[in-house]
Coordinates of C-alpha atoms in Angstrom, one line a residue:
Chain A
X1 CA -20.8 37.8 -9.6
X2 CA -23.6 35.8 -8.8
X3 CA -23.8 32.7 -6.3
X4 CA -23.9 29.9 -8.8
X5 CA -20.8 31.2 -10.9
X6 CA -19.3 31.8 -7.8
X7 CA -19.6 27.4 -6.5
X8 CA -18.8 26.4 -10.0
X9 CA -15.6 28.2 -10.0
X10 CA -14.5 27.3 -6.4
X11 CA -15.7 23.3 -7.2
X12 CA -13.9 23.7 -10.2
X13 CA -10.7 24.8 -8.8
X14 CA -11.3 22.6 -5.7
X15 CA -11.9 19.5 -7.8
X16 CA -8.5 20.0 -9.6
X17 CA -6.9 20.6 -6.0
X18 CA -8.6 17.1 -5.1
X19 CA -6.9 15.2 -8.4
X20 CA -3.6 16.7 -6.9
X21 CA -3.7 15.6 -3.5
X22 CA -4.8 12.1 -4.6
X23 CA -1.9 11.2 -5.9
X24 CA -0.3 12.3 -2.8
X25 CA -2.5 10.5 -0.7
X26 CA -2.3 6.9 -3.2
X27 CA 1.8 7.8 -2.8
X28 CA 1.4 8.0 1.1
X29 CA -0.4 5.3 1.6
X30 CA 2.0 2.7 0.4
X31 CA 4.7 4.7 1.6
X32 CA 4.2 6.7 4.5
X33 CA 5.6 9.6 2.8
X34 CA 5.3 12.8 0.6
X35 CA 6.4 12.4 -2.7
X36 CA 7.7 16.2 -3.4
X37 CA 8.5 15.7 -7.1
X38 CA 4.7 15.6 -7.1
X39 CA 4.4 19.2 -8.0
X40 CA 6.9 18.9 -10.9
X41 CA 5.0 15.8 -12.4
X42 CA 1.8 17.6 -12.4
X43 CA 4.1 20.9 -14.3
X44 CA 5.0 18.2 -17.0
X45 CA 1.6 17.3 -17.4
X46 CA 0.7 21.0 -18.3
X47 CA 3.2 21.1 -20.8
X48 CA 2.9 17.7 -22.1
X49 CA -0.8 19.1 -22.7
X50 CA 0.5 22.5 -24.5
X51 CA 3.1 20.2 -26.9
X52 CA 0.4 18.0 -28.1
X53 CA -2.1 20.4 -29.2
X54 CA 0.7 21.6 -31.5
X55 CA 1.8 24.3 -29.6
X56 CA 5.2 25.4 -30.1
X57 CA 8.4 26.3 -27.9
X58 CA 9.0 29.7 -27.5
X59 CA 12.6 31.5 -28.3
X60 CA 14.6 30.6 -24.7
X61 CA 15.0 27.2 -24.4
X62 CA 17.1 24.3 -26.1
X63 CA 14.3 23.2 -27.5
X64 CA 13.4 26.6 -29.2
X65 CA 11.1 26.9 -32.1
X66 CA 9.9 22.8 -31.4
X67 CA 6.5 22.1 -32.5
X68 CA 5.7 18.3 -32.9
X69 CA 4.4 17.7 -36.6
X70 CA 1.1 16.7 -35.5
X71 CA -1.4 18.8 -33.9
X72 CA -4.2 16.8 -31.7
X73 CA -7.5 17.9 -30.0
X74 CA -7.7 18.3 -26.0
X75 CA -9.1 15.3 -25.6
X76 CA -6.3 13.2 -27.3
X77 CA -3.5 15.0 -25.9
X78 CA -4.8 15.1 -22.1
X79 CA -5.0 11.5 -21.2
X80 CA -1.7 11.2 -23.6
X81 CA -0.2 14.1 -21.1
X82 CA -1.1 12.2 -18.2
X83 CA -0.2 8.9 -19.5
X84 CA 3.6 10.8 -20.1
X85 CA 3.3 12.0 -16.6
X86 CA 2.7 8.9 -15.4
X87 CA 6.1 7.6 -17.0
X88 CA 8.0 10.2 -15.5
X89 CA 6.6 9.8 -11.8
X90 CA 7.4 6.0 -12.3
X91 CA 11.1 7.5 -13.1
X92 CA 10.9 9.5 -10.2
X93 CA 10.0 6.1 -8.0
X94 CA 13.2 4.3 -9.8
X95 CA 15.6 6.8 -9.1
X96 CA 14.0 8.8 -5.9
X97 CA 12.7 6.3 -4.1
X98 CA 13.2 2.7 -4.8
X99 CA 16.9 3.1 -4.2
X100 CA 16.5 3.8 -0.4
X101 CA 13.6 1.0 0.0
X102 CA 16.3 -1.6 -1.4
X103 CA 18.6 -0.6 1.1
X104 CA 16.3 0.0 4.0
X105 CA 16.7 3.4 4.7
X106 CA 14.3 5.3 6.6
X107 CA 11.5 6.0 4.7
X108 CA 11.8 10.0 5.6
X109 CA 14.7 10.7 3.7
X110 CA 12.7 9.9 0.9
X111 CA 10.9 13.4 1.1
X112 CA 15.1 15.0 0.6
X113 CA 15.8 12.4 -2.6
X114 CA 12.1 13.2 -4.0
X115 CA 12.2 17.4 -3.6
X116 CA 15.7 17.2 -5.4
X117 CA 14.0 14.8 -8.3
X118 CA 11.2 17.5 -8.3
X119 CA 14.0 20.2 -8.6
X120 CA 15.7 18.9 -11.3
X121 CA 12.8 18.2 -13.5
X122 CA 11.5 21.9 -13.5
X123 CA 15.2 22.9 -13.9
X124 CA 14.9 20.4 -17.1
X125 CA 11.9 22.4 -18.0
X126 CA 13.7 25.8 -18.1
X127 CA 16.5 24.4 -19.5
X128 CA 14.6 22.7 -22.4
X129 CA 11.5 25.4 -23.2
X130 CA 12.7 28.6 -21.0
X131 CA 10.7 30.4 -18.1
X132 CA 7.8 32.6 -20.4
X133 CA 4.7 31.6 -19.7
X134 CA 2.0 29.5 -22.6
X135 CA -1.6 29.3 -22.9
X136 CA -3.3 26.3 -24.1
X137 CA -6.0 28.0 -26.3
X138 CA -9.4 27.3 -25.4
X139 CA -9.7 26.5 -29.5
X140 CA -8.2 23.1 -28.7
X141 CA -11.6 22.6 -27.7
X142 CA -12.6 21.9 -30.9
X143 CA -16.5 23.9 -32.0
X144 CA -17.4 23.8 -28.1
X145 CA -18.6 28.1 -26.7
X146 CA -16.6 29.6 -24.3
X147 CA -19.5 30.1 -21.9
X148 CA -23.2 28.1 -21.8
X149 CA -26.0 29.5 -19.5
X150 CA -27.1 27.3 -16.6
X151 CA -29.9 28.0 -14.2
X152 CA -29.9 31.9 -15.1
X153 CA -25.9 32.2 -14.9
X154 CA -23.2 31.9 -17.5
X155 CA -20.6 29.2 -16.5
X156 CA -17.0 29.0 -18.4
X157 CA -16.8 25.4 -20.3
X158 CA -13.2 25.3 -19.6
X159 CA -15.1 24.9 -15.6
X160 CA -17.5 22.5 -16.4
X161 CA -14.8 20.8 -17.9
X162 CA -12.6 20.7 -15.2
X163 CA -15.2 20.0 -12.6
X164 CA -16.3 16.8 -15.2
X165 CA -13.5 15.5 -15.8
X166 CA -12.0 15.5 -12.3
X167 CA -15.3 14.1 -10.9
X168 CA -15.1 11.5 -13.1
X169 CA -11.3 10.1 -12.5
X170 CA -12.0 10.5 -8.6
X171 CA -15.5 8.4 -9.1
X172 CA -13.4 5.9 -11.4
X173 CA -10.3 6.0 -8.8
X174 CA -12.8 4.8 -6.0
X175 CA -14.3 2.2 -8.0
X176 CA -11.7 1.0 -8.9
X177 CA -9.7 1.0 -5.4
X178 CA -12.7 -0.7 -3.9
X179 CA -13.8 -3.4 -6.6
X180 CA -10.8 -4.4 -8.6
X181 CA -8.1 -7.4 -7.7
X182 CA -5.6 -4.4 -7.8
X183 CA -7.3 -1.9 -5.9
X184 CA -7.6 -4.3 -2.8
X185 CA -4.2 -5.1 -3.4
X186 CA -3.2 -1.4 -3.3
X187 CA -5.0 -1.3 -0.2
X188 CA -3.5 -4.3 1.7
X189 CA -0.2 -3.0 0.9
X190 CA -1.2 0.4 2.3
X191 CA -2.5 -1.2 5.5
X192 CA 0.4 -4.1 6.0
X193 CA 2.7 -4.3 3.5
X194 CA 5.0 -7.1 4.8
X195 CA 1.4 -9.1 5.4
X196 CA 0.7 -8.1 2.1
X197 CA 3.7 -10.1 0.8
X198 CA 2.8 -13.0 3.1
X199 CA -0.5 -13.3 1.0
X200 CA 1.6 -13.2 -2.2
X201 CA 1.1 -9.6 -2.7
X202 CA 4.2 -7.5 -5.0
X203 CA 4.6 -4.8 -3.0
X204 CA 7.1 -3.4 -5.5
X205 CA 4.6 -4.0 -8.3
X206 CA 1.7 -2.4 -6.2
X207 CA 4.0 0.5 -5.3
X208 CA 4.7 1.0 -9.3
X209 CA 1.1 1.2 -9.4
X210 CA 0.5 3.7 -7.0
X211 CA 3.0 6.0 -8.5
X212 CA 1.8 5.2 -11.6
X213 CA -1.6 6.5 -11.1
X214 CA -0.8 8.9 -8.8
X215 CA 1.0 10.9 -11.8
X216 CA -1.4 10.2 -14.1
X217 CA -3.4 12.2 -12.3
X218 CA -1.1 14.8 -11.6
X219 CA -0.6 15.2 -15.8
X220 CA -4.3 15.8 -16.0
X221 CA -4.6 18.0 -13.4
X222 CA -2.0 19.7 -14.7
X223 CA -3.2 20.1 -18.2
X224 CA -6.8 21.2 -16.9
X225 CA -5.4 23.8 -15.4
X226 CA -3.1 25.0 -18.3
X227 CA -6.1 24.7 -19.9
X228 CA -8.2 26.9 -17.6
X229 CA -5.4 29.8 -16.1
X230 CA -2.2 29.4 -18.3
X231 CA 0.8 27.2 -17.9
X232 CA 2.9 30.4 -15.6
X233 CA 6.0 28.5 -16.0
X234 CA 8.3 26.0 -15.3
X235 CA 7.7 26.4 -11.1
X236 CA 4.0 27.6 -11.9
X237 CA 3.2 23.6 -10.3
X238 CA 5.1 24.4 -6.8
X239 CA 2.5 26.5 -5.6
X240 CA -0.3 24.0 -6.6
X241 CA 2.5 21.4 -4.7
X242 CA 1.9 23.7 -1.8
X243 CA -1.9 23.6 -1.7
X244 CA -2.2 20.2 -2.3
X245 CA 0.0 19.1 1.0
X246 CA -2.7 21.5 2.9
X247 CA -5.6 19.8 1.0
X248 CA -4.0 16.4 2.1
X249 CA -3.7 17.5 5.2
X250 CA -7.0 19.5 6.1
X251 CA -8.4 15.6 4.2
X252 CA -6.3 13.8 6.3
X253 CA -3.7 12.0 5.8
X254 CA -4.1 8.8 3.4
X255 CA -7.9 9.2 3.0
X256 CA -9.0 9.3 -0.4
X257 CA -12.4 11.0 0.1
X258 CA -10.7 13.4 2.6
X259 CA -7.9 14.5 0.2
X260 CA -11.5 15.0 -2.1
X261 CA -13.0 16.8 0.1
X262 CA -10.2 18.7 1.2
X263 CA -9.6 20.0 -2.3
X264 CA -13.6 20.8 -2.6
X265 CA -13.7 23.1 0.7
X266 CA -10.2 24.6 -0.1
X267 CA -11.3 25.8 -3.5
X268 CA -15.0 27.2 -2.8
X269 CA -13.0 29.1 0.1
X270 CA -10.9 30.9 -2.7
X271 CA -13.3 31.2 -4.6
X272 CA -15.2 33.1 -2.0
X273 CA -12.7 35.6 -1.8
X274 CA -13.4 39.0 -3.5
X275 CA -11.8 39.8 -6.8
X276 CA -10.3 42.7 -4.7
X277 CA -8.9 40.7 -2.2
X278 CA -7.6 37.9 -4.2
X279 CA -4.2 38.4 -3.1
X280 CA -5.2 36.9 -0.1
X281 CA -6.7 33.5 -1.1
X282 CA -3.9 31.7 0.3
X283 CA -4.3 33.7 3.2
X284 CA -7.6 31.9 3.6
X285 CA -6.6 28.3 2.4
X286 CA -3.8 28.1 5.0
X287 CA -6.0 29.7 7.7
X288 CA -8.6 27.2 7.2
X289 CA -5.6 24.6 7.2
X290 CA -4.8 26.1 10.7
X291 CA -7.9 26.4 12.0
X292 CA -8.6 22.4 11.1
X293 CA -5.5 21.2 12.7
X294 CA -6.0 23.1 15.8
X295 CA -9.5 21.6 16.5
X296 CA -8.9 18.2 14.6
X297 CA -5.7 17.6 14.2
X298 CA -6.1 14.3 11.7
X299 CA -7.6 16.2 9.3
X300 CA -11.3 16.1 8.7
X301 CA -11.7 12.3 7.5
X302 CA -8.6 10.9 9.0
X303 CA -7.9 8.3 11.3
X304 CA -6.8 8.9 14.6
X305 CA -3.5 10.0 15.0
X306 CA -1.5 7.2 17.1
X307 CA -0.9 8.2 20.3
X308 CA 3.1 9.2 20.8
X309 CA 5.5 10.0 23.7
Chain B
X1 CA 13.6 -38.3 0.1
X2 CA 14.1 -34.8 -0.2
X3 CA 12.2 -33.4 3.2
X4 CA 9.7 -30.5 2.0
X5 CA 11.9 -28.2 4.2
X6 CA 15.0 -28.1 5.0
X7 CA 17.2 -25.3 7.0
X8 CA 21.1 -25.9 6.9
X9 CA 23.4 -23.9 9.1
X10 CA 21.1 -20.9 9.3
X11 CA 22.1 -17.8 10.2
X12 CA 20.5 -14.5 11.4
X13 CA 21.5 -12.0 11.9
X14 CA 20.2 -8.0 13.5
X15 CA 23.3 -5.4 13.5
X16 CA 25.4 -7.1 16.4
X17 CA 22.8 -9.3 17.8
X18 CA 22.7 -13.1 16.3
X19 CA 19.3 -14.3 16.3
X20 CA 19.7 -18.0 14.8
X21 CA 22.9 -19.3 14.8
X22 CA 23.9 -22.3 11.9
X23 CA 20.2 -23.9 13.0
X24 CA 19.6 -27.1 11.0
X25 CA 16.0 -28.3 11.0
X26 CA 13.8 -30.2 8.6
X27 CA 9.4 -30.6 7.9
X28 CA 8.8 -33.4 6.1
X29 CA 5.7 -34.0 4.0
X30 CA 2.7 -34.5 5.7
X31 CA 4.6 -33.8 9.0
X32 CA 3.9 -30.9 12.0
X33 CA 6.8 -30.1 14.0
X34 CA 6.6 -27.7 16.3
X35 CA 9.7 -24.6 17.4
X36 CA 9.0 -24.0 21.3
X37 CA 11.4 -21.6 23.6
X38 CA 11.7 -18.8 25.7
X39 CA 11.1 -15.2 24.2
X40 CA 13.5 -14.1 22.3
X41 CA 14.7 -17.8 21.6
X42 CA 14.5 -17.0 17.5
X43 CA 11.4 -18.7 16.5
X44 CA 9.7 -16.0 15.2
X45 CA 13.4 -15.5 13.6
X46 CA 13.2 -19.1 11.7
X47 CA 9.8 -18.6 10.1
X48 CA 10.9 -15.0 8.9
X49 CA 14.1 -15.9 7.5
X50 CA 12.2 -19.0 5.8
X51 CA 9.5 -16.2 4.2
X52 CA 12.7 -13.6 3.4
X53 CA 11.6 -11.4 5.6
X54 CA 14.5 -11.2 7.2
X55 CA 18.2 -12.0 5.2
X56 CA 20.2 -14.5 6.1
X57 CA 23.6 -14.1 6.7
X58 CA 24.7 -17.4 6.4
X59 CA 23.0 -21.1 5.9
X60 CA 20.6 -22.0 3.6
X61 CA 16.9 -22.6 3.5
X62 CA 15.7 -25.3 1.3
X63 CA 12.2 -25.8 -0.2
X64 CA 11.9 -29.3 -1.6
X65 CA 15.8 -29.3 -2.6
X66 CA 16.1 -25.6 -3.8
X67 CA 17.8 -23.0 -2.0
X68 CA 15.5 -20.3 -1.4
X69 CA 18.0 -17.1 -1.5
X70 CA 17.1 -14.4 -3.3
X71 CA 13.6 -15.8 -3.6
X72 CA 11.3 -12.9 -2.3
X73 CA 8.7 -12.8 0.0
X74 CA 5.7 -12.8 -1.8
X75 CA 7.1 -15.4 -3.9
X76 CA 7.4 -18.0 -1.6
X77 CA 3.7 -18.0 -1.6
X78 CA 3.7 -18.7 -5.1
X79 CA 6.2 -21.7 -4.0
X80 CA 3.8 -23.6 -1.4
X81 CA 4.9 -21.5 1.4
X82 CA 1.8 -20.2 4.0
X83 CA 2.7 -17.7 6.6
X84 CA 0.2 -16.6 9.7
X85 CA 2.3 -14.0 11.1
X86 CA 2.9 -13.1 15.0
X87 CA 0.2 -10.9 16.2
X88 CA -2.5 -12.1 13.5
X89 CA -2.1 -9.4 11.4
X90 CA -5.2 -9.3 9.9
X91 CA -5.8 -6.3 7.7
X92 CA -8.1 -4.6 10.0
X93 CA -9.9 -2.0 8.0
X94 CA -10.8 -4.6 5.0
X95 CA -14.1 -7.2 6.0
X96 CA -13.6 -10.8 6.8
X97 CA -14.3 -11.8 3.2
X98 CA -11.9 -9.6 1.6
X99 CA -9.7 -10.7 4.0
X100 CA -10.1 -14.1 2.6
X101 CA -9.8 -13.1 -0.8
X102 CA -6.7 -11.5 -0.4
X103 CA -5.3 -14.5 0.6
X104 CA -6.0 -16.0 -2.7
X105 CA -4.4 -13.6 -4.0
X106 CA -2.2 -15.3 -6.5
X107 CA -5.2 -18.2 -7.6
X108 CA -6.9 -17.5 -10.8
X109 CA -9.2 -20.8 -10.1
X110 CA -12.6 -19.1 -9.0
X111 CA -14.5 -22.2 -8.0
X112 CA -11.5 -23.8 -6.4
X113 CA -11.5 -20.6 -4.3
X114 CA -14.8 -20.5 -3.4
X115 CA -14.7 -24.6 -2.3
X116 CA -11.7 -23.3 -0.4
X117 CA -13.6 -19.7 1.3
X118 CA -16.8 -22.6 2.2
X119 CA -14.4 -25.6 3.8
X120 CA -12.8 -22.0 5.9
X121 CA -15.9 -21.3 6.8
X122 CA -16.8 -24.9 7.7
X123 CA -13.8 -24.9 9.6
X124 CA -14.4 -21.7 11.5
X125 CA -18.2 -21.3 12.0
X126 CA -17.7 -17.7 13.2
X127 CA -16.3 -16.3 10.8
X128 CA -19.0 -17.4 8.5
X129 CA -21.2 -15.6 10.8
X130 CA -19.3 -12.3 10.5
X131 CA -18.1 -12.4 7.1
X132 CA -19.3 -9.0 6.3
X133 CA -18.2 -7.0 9.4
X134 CA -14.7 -5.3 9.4
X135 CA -11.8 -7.7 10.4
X136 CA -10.6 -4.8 12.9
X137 CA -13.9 -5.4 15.3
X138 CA -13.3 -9.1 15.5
X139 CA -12.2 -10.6 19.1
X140 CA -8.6 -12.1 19.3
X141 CA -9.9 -15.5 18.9
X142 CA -11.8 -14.7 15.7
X143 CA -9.1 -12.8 14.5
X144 CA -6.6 -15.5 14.8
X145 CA -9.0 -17.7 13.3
X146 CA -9.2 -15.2 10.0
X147 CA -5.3 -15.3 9.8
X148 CA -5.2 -19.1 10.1
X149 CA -7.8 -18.9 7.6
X150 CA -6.3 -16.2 4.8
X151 CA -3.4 -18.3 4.9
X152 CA -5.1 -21.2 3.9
X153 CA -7.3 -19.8 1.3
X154 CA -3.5 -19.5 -0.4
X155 CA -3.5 -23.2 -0.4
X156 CA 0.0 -24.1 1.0
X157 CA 2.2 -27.0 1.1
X158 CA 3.7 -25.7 4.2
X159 CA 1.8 -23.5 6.8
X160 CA 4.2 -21.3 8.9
X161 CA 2.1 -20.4 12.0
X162 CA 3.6 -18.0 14.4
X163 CA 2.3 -18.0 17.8
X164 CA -1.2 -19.1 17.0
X165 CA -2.6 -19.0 20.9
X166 CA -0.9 -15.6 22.1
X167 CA -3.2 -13.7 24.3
X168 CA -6.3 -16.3 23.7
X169 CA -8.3 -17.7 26.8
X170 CA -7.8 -21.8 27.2
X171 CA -11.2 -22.0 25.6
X172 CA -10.3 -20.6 22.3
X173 CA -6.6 -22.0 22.3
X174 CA -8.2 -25.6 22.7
X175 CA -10.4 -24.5 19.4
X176 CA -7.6 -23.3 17.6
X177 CA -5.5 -26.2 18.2
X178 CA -8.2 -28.5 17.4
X179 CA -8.5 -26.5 14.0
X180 CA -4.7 -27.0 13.4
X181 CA -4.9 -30.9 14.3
X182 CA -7.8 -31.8 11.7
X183 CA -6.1 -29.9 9.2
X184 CA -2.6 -31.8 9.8
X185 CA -5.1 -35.1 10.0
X186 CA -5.5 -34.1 6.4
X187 CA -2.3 -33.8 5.2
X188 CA -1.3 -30.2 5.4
X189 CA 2.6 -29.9 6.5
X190 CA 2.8 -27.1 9.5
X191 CA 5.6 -25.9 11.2
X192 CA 4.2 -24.0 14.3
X193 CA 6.2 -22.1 16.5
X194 CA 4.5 -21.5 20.1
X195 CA 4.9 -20.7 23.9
X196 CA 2.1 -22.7 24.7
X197 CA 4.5 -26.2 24.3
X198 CA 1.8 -28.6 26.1
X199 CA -1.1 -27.4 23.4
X200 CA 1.7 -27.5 20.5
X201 CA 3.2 -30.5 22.0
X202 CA -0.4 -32.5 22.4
X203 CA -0.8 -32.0 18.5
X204 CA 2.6 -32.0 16.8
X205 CA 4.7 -34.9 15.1
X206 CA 8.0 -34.1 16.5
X207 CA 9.4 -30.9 18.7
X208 CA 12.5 -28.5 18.6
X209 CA 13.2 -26.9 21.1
X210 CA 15.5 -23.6 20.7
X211 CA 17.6 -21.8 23.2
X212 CA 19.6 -18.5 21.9
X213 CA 19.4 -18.7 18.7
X214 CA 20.7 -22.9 18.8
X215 CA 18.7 -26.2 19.6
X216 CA 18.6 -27.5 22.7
X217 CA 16.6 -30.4 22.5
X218 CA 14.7 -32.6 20.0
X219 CA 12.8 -35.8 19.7
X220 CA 9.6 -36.5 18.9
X221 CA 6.3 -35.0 20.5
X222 CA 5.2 -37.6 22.5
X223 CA 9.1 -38.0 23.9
X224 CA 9.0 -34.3 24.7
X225 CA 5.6 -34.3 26.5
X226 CA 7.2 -37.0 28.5
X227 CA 10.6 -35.5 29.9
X228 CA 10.1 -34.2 32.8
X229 CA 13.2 -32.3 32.7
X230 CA 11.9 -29.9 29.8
X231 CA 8.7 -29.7 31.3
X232 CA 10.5 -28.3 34.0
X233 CA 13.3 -25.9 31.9
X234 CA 11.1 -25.2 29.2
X235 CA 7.5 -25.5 29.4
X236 CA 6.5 -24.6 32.9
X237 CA 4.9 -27.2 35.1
X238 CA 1.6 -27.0 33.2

């Protein structure tokens, strides 16, 4: 496999990883904590994806046989998948999370009340289409070839795709969180949220917003990569959950172009990895996750840590 | 008439510990009355149980006749109500003019803000100069200047300022006060809770004064700058 094949696949995958650990990072900003359910959102996204082409249930669920009478393109159903996802993490902030702000609780126990909403929405997901595995079929791609040739190498559309598409949210996410009345809003609340109010700022509202987005872009993510590899099953987003904490964290914390970047170097190192050896591709995304927090341990483009006793 | 402000019985409490206890107090239009006390006195208490930042546990706060509980913080802005927290608070990674933007956060009337971001900067002459730098590298003086300034940019009926001098050299806290006087000259309500009770005292309408959570001592400013007795309690000899 040459060189070029080799960075579209790990910027590719690494792109995706960045989509995932921004909507931890727009989550942690207002918050200060992990939402955990994150992994599950981004599994409903995938599936959300699968059901709107028109693909149908398998045999081992509830839901058995269920095919929704319509049948739309990729391009209809993924921004629909993410917009479902994006209903769902908004769920996950009524039930999960806003709860425990209302009564003042400490913001950590958030991360036990968001790992059991995660919990039971994959459980949901077995319960309701079972645990086989579905492919999204490349065909929902409508007349597009599986492979073009760039500079002297064949490259997969279903990359190019991903790689697109996720470069495009996270150039949109930025604009957007540095130009619009919202975005500085988002922001303020991030920095201060109780000087945020005293300027008139919703907190709640921006909060909404955050998780909003946040699993909007979990949902796409999620149906890019269904897209790309195969939806594994319902827990098939828990390892992706996994990875995207050590993305956030190699970023650093709360950055958005660090949880980008983060996502970028974690997937070319996979990617790097040897079709013989990819067994051990984790292996080298948590040792390069190690090796960052023992020489830099903010992350790469996080802000200093605050000093504690 | 009904007094723009108006706090009846208030009550604060933190677990065991009683911050304000039944305080009554009242800012009339057009008026600046000033909270002095020793740390800990619940000052800082009265302006954030007026901005529900903190609940009350019993009393009422009043603005212009209507009780204000379960009114949430951000809007009390909406009502008329400016805050300039402890501290500044300025948000430190955002420039000088977003800084000022945010706080017209809730005005839709873009030439009315940008009259409003040029009388700030008429106002405060350096921050016009550093409009485009990082709130977060300004001095203490400047930065106090931006928070007095977001929380104009709101256009309030009532400014809350909380501490305004803290940790500013005489220089500065002469500049600041001077600020705060030609803005009461034209009209703006203030209640201003500080340390520094000469500086507040020179400028202000009328003084509390609160001790444990309860008023002491009241009159007028000029009354206050005059007893020698407080001087002596309260304010220090300066």
């Amino acid at each position: 496999m040459d060189l070029l094949q080799i960075l579209v696949n790990g910027l590719s995958v690494g792109a995706v990883y960045g989509l995932f650990a921004l909507g931890y990072t727009l989550v942690f900003s207002v918050l200060g904590v992990i939402n955990f359910a994150h992994g599950a959102v981004f599994t409903l996204g995938a599936y959300f994806t699968y059901l709107l082409i028109g693909g149908a249930v398998g045999a081992n669920g509830l839901l058995a046989g269920f095919q929704l009478p319509f049948a739309l393109p990729f391009w209809g159903a993924l921004p629909l998948a993410g917009l479902g996802a994006a209903l769902v993490a908004l769920l996950v902030e009524r039930v999960a999370f806003r709860p425990l702000r209302r009564r003042r609780a400490d913001p950590l126990l958030a991360l036990i009340t968001s790992l059991g909403a995660g919990v039971i929405l994959v459980n949901l997901i077995q319960l309701l289409v079972g645990a086989e595995s579905y492919a999204i079929p490349t065909g929902a791609l409508g007349g597009l070839p599986a492979s073009f040739p760039l500079l002297g190498a064949r490259v997969r559309t279903v990359q190019a795709l991903l790689l697109g598409i996720a470069v495009l949210l996270l150039a949109l996410l930025t604009l957007w969180l540095e130009g619009s009345r919202n975005g500085k809003g988002l922001q303020a609340v991030a920095e201060d949220p109780e000087t945020a109010q005293l300027l008139g700022i919703d907190s709640t509202a921006m909060v909404r917003l955050a998780f909003g987005l946040s699993g909007f872009l979990a949902g796409v993510a999620g149906g890019l990569v269904g897209l790309s590899v195969s939806i594994a099953g319902p827990y098939f987003g828990i390892g992706y959950g996994l990875k995207g904490l050590a993305v956030l964290v190699l970023g650093g914390l709360g950055s958005v172009p660090g949880a980008v970047l983060g996502g970028l170097i974690v997937g070319l190192a996979e990617a790097f990895v040897p079709a013989d050896w990819s067994g051990y591709k984790d292996a080298v995304s948590y040792g390069f996750l190690f090796l960052v927090l023992l020489l830099r341990p903010r992350g790469l483009l996080g802000r200093p840590l605050p000093t504690k006793v | 008439m009904t007094p723009l402000l108006e706090l009846r019985r208030l009550t604060v409490r933190y677990g065991a510990l009683t911050a304000l206890r039944g305080l009554d107090l009242q800012v009339r239009e057009g008026e600046l009355v000033t909270l002095l006390g020793a740390n800990g006195a619940g000052k800082s208490t009265t302006l954030r149980a007026i901005s529900r930042l903190v609940p009350t546990a019993a009393g009422q706060v009043l603005w212009r006749g209507a009780d204000l509980a379960g009114v949430r913080t951000h809007r009390t802005v909406r009502l008329g109500i400016g805050h300039c927290p402890e501290g500044r608070r300025v948000l430190a990674r955002q420039t000088v003019a977003t800084n000022l933007e945010l706080g017209a956060w809730l005005r839709r009337d873009r030439a009315g803000i940008a009259a409003d971001l040029e009388r700030c900067y008429g106002l405060f002459p350096r921050l016009a100069e550093r409009r485009r730098q990082l709130a977060g590298n300004l001095s203490g003086g400047e930065q106090q200047m931006l928070a007095i300034a977001r929380a104009l940019m709101g256009r309030p009926s009532l400014l809350l300022l909380d501490e305004p001098s803290l940790g500013l050299a005489p220089k500065l806290v002469a500049e600041v006060m001077a600020a705060l006087a030609a803005l009461h000259a034209g009209g703006l309500s203030m209640l201003l809770v500080e340390q520094n009770a000469t500086a507040a005292l020179e400028i202000a309408d009328r003084g509390v004064v609160l001790e444990s959570g309860s008023i002491s001592l009241e009159g007028s400013a000029a009354d206050l700058l005059a007893d020698a007795g407080l001087r002596a309690s309260y304010l220090g000899s300066g």
